[in-house]
Amino acid sequence: MTRLRLGMVGGGEGAFIGAVHRMAAALDGDWQLVAGAFSPDAGRNTHTGAQIGLDPQRVYPSLDAMIAGERALPADERIDALAVVTPNHLHAPMAIAALEAGFAVLCEKPMAMNVAEAKAIAAAAEASGSRFALAFTYSGYPLIEEARLRVARGDFGAIRLVQVEYLQGWLSLPIDNDGNRQAAWRTDPARAGMGGCLGDIGTHAFHLAEHVSGLSVESVSADIATHVHGRRLDDDVSALLRFVGGARGVLKASQVAAGEENGLRLRIHGERGGLDWAQMEPNTLTLRWLDRPAEVVRTGGPGLHDGIAALTRTPAGHPEGYIEAFANLYRAFAAAIRGDGDRRFPGVVDGLRTMRFIEAVIANAHADRKWTPIDPGETE
C-alpha cells in the first residue's frame, strides 16, 4: 500500500500539538510527512524541517508557497492532504486555501473562530469535493467507540443523563503573561477566538457527549468565569444541557482546577444502566446496571463489538493511549481519501456543532434568559 503524502502548516519547534500529529500520522504507515511550513520564523521553520528530515526544497516559508510549490509537482509526488496545526485564528483561511487548491485537510479544533468561519470551511469542502477532518482526538479511543456502539444498540434503554467533565490545572497561575507560548495564544481573543477554556477543552467535552450518546444538545444554561486576574478569556465553564428527546446533561470544563492533569470523564445513564469512562484510564470502560453487578470491559479484552480490535494495536494489558487514539483518526482519514471503507472520523458537522455550542454558551452566560437554544443548522 502506497503511503499518502502529508503536508503540515504550523507545529514548528516549541509547539506541542504538531509533534503529536506527526507521531500519530506515522504510527500505522498510512502517511508520510513530505512538506511543511512550520513557522513564520525562518530559522525555526528551517530547523524544524531539518529535524524531521524533510527535503529542504519542501520546507516552505508560508502556506501560499507550499500550495504553489506542491501544485507544481506531478500528481504522484505532491501532498494528498494538509494538517493545519496552527492557533485558531489561522484555521479558516488556511483550511479554505488548501481545500480550494484540491487538498484534503485535517484541522485542529476548534474548527474556526466563529460559526461564520466554520460555514465558510464547510462550503469550501463541499465545493472542492475534498475531505475535511477535525482532531477531536478522544473519539479515537477504542472504548469510546465501544461505548458509542453500546448506547446505539440500546443496551441502557432510553438515555436520560449525560455528564461530561474536562478538568485541567495548568492555567491556575498567570503563565500566559510570563512567556509561556502555549498559554499566551490560548488566552488571546485575537488568536483563540471567543472562548478560552471553552474553545480549547470545552469543545472536546461537548463533542464526546454528543458523539457517544448519539443525541444532540438542544439548549444550554451556562456560566463562564475568568478566575485569573487580567486574563482576557474564560478559564472555567459550567453548562446545563438539554438534549433533543428529553435527556439532561451537565458539562464542566476548567483549566484552573489546580492539580488536575487531563481529567476528561464521561458518564451516560439510561433507564436500565449506564457507562463510565475516564481519559486518564482509557483502557477501562465500566458498565453499571439496575438489576445486576457492574461489569468492566478492557481494551483488547473479551466482550467487545466486532471491529473494535481494528482500533487496537497491542494485546490486552499493554496500555494504549493518546497517540494511538489520534492515530485512529489519521487511519480513518486515510481510508476515506482512498475510498476504502466507512471508518468514522470527526468532520464538518462536528465542527459546526461545536462552534454553535461555543456561541450559545457565551450568549447565555451574558444574557438574563435561563436557556439559549443551539441552532441545529442546515447541515445536521
Coordinates of C-alpha atoms in Angstrom, one line a residue:
M1 CA 0.0 0.0 0.0
T2 CA 1.4 3.4 -1.0
R3 CA 1.6 5.8 1.8
L4 CA -0.3 9.1 1.4
R5 CA 1.7 12.3 1.4
L6 CA 1.1 14.8 4.2
G7 CA 1.9 18.4 4.4
M8 CA 1.8 20.4 7.7
V9 CA 1.3 24.1 8.4
G10 CA 2.3 25.2 11.9
G11 CA 3.7 22.8 14.5
G12 CA 7.2 24.2 14.5
E13 CA 9.9 23.9 17.1
G14 CA 8.5 24.7 20.5
A15 CA 4.9 23.8 19.6
F16 CA 3.1 20.9 21.3
I17 CA 0.4 19.6 19.0
G18 CA 2.4 19.5 15.8
A19 CA 4.7 16.8 17.2
V20 CA 1.6 14.8 18.3
H21 CA 0.2 14.9 14.8
R22 CA 3.5 13.8 13.3
M23 CA 3.7 10.8 15.7
A24 CA 0.1 9.8 15.1
A25 CA 0.2 10.1 11.3
A26 CA 3.3 7.9 11.2
L27 CA 2.1 5.2 13.5
D28 CA 0.3 2.9 11.1
G29 CA 2.3 3.6 8.0
D30 CA -0.6 5.3 6.1
W31 CA 1.1 8.7 5.9
Q32 CA 4.5 10.2 5.1
L33 CA 5.2 13.8 6.0
V34 CA 6.9 15.3 3.0
A35 CA 6.3 19.0 3.2
G36 CA 5.7 21.8 5.7
A37 CA 5.5 25.4 6.5
F38 CA 6.1 25.1 10.2
S39 CA 6.7 28.6 11.4
P40 CA 6.8 32.2 10.1
D41 CA 10.2 32.4 11.8
A42 CA 12.6 31.4 9.1
G43 CA 15.2 29.9 11.4
R44 CA 12.7 27.9 13.4
N45 CA 11.0 26.8 10.2
T46 CA 14.2 25.5 8.6
H47 CA 15.4 23.8 11.8
T48 CA 12.1 22.0 12.2
G49 CA 12.2 20.7 8.7
A50 CA 15.8 19.5 9.2
Q51 CA 14.9 17.8 12.5
I52 CA 12.1 15.9 10.7
G53 CA 14.4 15.0 7.8
L54 CA 12.5 16.8 5.0
D55 CA 13.9 17.8 1.7
P56 CA 14.9 21.5 2.2
Q57 CA 13.1 22.3 -1.0
R58 CA 9.8 21.2 0.5
V59 CA 10.2 23.3 3.7
Y60 CA 8.3 26.3 2.6
P61 CA 8.2 29.8 4.1
S62 CA 4.4 30.1 4.0
L63 CA 1.3 28.1 3.2
D64 CA 0.8 30.0 0.0
A65 CA 4.3 29.0 -1.1
M66 CA 3.6 25.4 -0.1
I67 CA 0.4 25.3 -2.1
A68 CA 2.1 26.8 -5.2
G69 CA 5.1 24.5 -4.8
E70 CA 3.1 21.3 -4.3
R71 CA 0.7 22.0 -7.1
A72 CA 3.7 22.4 -9.5
L73 CA 4.8 18.9 -8.7
P74 CA 3.5 15.8 -10.5
A75 CA 0.3 14.4 -9.0
D76 CA 2.1 11.3 -7.7
E77 CA 4.6 13.5 -5.8
R78 CA 2.6 16.3 -4.3
I79 CA 0.8 16.2 -0.9
D80 CA -2.5 14.4 -0.7
A81 CA -3.6 16.3 2.5
L82 CA -2.6 19.2 4.7
A83 CA -2.6 19.1 8.6
V84 CA -3.5 22.5 10.0
V85 CA -1.9 22.7 13.5
T86 CA -1.8 26.5 14.0
P87 CA -3.6 28.7 16.5
N88 CA -7.3 29.0 15.9
H89 CA -7.3 32.3 14.0
L90 CA -5.5 30.7 11.1
H91 CA -7.7 27.6 10.8
A92 CA -10.3 29.0 8.4
P93 CA -8.0 30.9 5.9
M94 CA -5.6 28.0 5.8
A95 CA -8.1 25.2 5.5
I96 CA -10.1 27.1 2.9
A97 CA -6.9 27.8 0.8
A98 CA -5.9 24.1 0.9
L99 CA -9.4 22.9 0.1
E100 CA -9.7 25.3 -2.8
A101 CA -6.4 24.0 -4.1
G102 CA -7.7 20.5 -4.1
F103 CA -6.0 19.1 -1.0
A104 CA -7.8 17.2 1.8
V105 CA -7.5 18.9 5.2
L106 CA -7.2 17.6 8.8
C107 CA -7.5 20.6 11.1
E108 CA -7.0 21.1 14.8
K109 CA -10.0 22.0 16.8
P110 CA -12.0 24.2 17.3
M111 CA -12.9 24.4 13.7
A112 CA -12.6 28.2 13.4
M113 CA -13.1 31.5 15.3
N114 CA -16.8 31.6 14.9
V115 CA -19.8 29.9 13.2
A116 CA -19.4 32.1 10.1
E117 CA -15.9 31.0 9.5
A118 CA -16.9 27.4 10.1
K119 CA -19.6 27.7 7.5
A120 CA -17.1 29.1 5.0
I121 CA -14.9 26.0 5.6
A122 CA -17.9 23.7 5.1
A123 CA -18.7 25.5 1.9
A124 CA -15.2 25.2 0.6
A125 CA -15.1 21.4 1.4
E126 CA -18.4 20.9 -0.4
A127 CA -17.4 22.9 -3.4
S128 CA -14.0 21.2 -3.7
G129 CA -15.1 17.7 -3.0
S130 CA -12.1 17.3 -0.8
R131 CA -12.2 15.6 2.6
F132 CA -12.2 17.6 5.8
A133 CA -11.4 16.1 9.3
L134 CA -11.1 17.6 12.8
A135 CA -8.8 16.5 15.5
F136 CA -11.3 15.5 18.2
T137 CA -8.8 13.0 19.4
Y138 CA -10.7 11.4 22.2
S139 CA -13.3 9.9 19.7
G140 CA -10.5 7.7 18.5
Y141 CA -10.2 5.6 21.7
P142 CA -11.3 2.0 21.2
L143 CA -13.5 2.0 24.3
I144 CA -15.2 5.3 23.3
E145 CA -16.3 3.5 20.1
E146 CA -17.4 0.5 22.2
A147 CA -19.4 2.9 24.4
R148 CA -21.0 4.6 21.4
L149 CA -22.0 1.2 19.9
R150 CA -23.5 0.0 23.2
V151 CA -25.6 3.2 23.5
A152 CA -26.7 2.9 19.9
R153 CA -27.6 -0.8 20.4
G154 CA -30.0 0.2 23.2
D155 CA -28.1 -1.6 26.0
F156 CA -29.0 1.0 28.6
G157 CA -32.5 1.8 27.3
A158 CA -33.6 5.4 26.6
I159 CA -30.8 7.8 27.6
R160 CA -31.7 10.2 30.4
L161 CA -28.4 11.6 31.8
V162 CA -25.2 12.7 30.2
Q163 CA -22.4 14.0 32.4
V164 CA -19.0 15.1 31.0
E165 CA -16.2 17.0 32.6
Y166 CA -12.7 18.0 31.4
L167 CA -10.5 19.4 34.2
Q168 CA -7.0 20.8 33.9
G169 CA -5.0 22.9 36.2
W170 CA -2.1 24.2 34.1
L171 CA -3.6 27.8 33.8
S172 CA -4.2 28.2 37.5
L173 CA -1.4 30.9 37.6
P174 CA -0.9 33.7 35.1
I175 CA 1.7 31.9 33.0
D176 CA 0.1 33.5 29.9
N177 CA 1.8 36.7 31.0
D178 CA 5.1 35.0 31.8
G179 CA 6.3 33.9 28.4
N180 CA 4.5 30.6 28.1
R181 CA 3.8 30.5 24.4
Q182 CA 1.1 27.8 24.6
A183 CA -0.8 29.7 27.3
A184 CA -0.3 33.1 25.6
W185 CA -2.2 32.3 22.4
R186 CA -4.9 30.3 24.1
T187 CA -5.9 33.3 26.2
D188 CA -5.6 35.8 23.5
P189 CA -9.0 36.6 21.8
A190 CA -7.3 37.6 18.6
R191 CA -5.8 34.1 18.2
A192 CA -8.0 31.8 20.2
G193 CA -11.4 33.3 19.4
M194 CA -14.4 33.9 21.6
G195 CA -13.7 31.1 24.1
G196 CA -10.6 30.3 26.1
C197 CA -11.2 27.1 28.1
L198 CA -14.5 26.8 26.4
G199 CA -12.9 26.6 22.9
D200 CA -9.8 24.7 24.0
I201 CA -11.2 21.8 26.0
G202 CA -15.0 22.6 26.4
T203 CA -15.4 21.6 22.8
H204 CA -13.7 18.2 23.4
A205 CA -16.2 17.6 26.2
F206 CA -19.2 18.7 24.2
H207 CA -18.2 16.6 21.1
L208 CA -17.6 13.5 23.2
A209 CA -21.0 13.9 24.9
E210 CA -22.9 14.1 21.6
H211 CA -20.7 11.5 19.9
V212 CA -21.2 8.7 22.4
S213 CA -24.8 9.5 23.4
G214 CA -26.0 9.8 19.8
L215 CA -28.1 12.8 21.0
S216 CA -28.0 16.4 20.0
V217 CA -27.9 19.2 22.6
E218 CA -31.0 21.4 22.1
S219 CA -30.2 24.2 24.5
V220 CA -27.8 25.3 27.2
S221 CA -27.9 27.2 30.5
A222 CA -24.3 28.3 31.2
D223 CA -21.9 30.2 33.4
I224 CA -18.4 31.2 32.4
A225 CA -15.7 32.7 34.6
T226 CA -12.2 34.1 34.4
H227 CA -10.5 33.4 37.8
V228 CA -7.0 34.6 37.0
H229 CA -6.9 38.4 37.2
G230 CA -6.3 40.2 33.9
R231 CA -6.9 37.1 31.7
R232 CA -8.9 38.1 28.7
L233 CA -10.8 34.8 28.1
D234 CA -12.7 32.4 30.2
D235 CA -10.7 29.7 32.2
D236 CA -13.7 28.0 33.8
V237 CA -17.0 26.8 32.2
S238 CA -20.2 25.2 33.6
A239 CA -23.2 24.3 31.5
L240 CA -26.5 22.5 31.9
L241 CA -27.6 20.7 28.8
R242 CA -31.0 19.8 27.4
F243 CA -30.9 17.2 24.7
V244 CA -33.4 16.6 21.9
G245 CA -35.8 13.9 23.2
G246 CA -35.6 15.0 26.8
A247 CA -32.3 13.8 28.2
R248 CA -30.5 16.1 30.5
G249 CA -26.8 16.8 30.9
V250 CA -24.0 18.6 32.8
L251 CA -20.8 19.8 31.2
K252 CA -17.9 21.1 33.3
A253 CA -14.6 22.3 31.8
S254 CA -11.9 24.1 33.7
Q255 CA -8.2 25.0 33.2
V256 CA -7.8 26.4 36.8
A257 CA -8.6 23.1 38.7
A258 CA -5.2 23.2 40.4
G259 CA -3.5 19.8 40.4
E260 CA -5.6 18.3 37.7
E261 CA -3.9 17.0 34.6
N262 CA -6.2 15.9 31.7
G263 CA -9.2 14.8 33.7
L264 CA -11.7 14.1 30.9
R265 CA -14.5 11.8 32.1
L266 CA -17.9 10.8 30.6
R267 CA -20.8 9.2 32.3
I268 CA -24.1 8.3 30.5
H269 CA -27.1 6.7 32.1
G270 CA -30.3 5.3 30.6
E271 CA -33.3 3.7 32.2
R272 CA -31.6 0.3 32.6
G273 CA -28.0 1.2 33.2
G274 CA -25.1 3.3 32.3
L275 CA -21.4 3.7 31.5
D276 CA -18.4 5.4 32.9
W277 CA -15.1 6.2 31.1
A278 CA -12.1 8.4 32.0
Q279 CA -9.4 9.5 29.6
M280 CA -6.6 9.0 32.1
E281 CA -7.6 5.3 32.4
P282 CA -8.7 4.9 28.8
N283 CA -8.4 1.1 28.6
T284 CA -11.2 0.6 31.1
L285 CA -15.0 1.0 30.5
T286 CA -17.3 0.4 33.5
L287 CA -20.9 -0.6 32.8
R288 CA -23.4 -0.2 35.6
W289 CA -26.8 -2.0 35.7
L290 CA -30.0 -1.5 37.6
D291 CA -30.5 -5.2 38.2
R292 CA -27.1 -6.9 38.2
P293 CA -23.5 -6.3 39.2
A294 CA -21.3 -3.8 37.4
E295 CA -19.1 -5.0 34.6
V296 CA -15.6 -3.9 33.5
V297 CA -14.6 -4.3 29.9
R298 CA -11.0 -3.7 28.7
T299 CA -9.3 -2.6 25.5
G300 CA -8.2 -5.8 23.7
G301 CA -10.3 -8.0 26.0
P302 CA -13.3 -10.2 25.5
G303 CA -16.9 -9.0 25.1
L304 CA -16.2 -6.1 22.7
H305 CA -18.0 -5.4 19.4
D306 CA -16.7 -6.8 16.2
G307 CA -14.4 -4.2 14.7
I308 CA -13.1 -2.7 17.9
A309 CA -10.0 -4.9 17.6
A310 CA -9.1 -3.0 14.4
L311 CA -8.7 0.1 16.6
T312 CA -6.1 -1.6 18.9
R313 CA -2.5 -2.5 18.2
T314 CA -1.3 -4.4 21.3
P315 CA -2.5 -7.4 23.3
A316 CA -4.8 -6.7 26.3
G317 CA -2.9 -5.3 29.3
H318 CA -0.4 -3.4 27.2
P319 CA -1.9 0.1 27.6
E320 CA -2.8 2.2 24.5
G321 CA -3.4 5.9 24.9
Y322 CA -3.5 9.3 23.4
I323 CA -1.1 8.8 20.4
E324 CA -2.9 5.6 19.4
A325 CA -6.3 7.3 19.6
F326 CA -5.0 10.1 17.5
A327 CA -3.6 7.6 15.0
N328 CA -7.0 6.0 14.6
L329 CA -8.3 9.3 13.3
Y330 CA -5.4 9.6 10.8
R331 CA -6.1 6.0 9.7
A332 CA -9.8 6.6 9.2
F333 CA -9.0 9.8 7.3
A334 CA -6.6 7.9 5.0
A335 CA -9.2 5.3 4.4
A336 CA -11.7 7.9 3.4
I337 CA -9.3 9.6 1.0
R338 CA -8.5 6.2 -0.6
G339 CA -12.2 5.4 -0.8
D340 CA -11.6 2.4 1.4
G341 CA -14.5 1.6 3.8
D342 CA -16.6 3.8 6.1
R343 CA -14.5 4.3 9.2
R344 CA -15.7 7.2 11.3
F345 CA -13.8 10.5 11.9
P346 CA -15.0 13.9 13.1
G347 CA -15.6 16.3 10.2
V348 CA -17.6 19.3 9.1
V349 CA -20.8 18.6 11.0
D350 CA -18.9 18.0 14.3
G351 CA -17.1 21.3 13.7
L352 CA -20.2 23.3 13.1
R353 CA -21.9 21.7 16.1
T354 CA -19.1 22.7 18.4
M355 CA -18.9 26.2 17.1
R356 CA -22.6 26.7 17.6
F357 CA -22.1 25.3 21.2
I358 CA -19.4 27.9 21.9
E359 CA -21.7 30.8 20.6
A360 CA -24.7 29.5 22.6
V361 CA -22.8 29.2 25.9
I362 CA -21.3 32.7 25.6
A363 CA -24.6 34.2 24.6
N364 CA -26.4 32.5 27.5
A365 CA -23.7 33.4 30.0
H366 CA -24.0 37.1 29.1
A367 CA -27.8 37.2 29.0
D368 CA -30.6 37.2 31.5
R369 CA -32.6 34.3 30.0
K370 CA -32.3 30.9 31.5
W371 CA -31.9 28.8 28.3
T372 CA -30.4 29.5 24.9
P373 CA -31.0 27.2 22.0
I374 CA -28.2 25.8 19.9
D375 CA -29.0 26.4 16.3
P376 CA -29.2 23.0 14.7
G377 CA -28.0 24.5 11.4
E378 CA -28.7 23.5 7.8
T379 CA -26.3 20.5 7.6
E380 CA -27.4 18.4 10.6

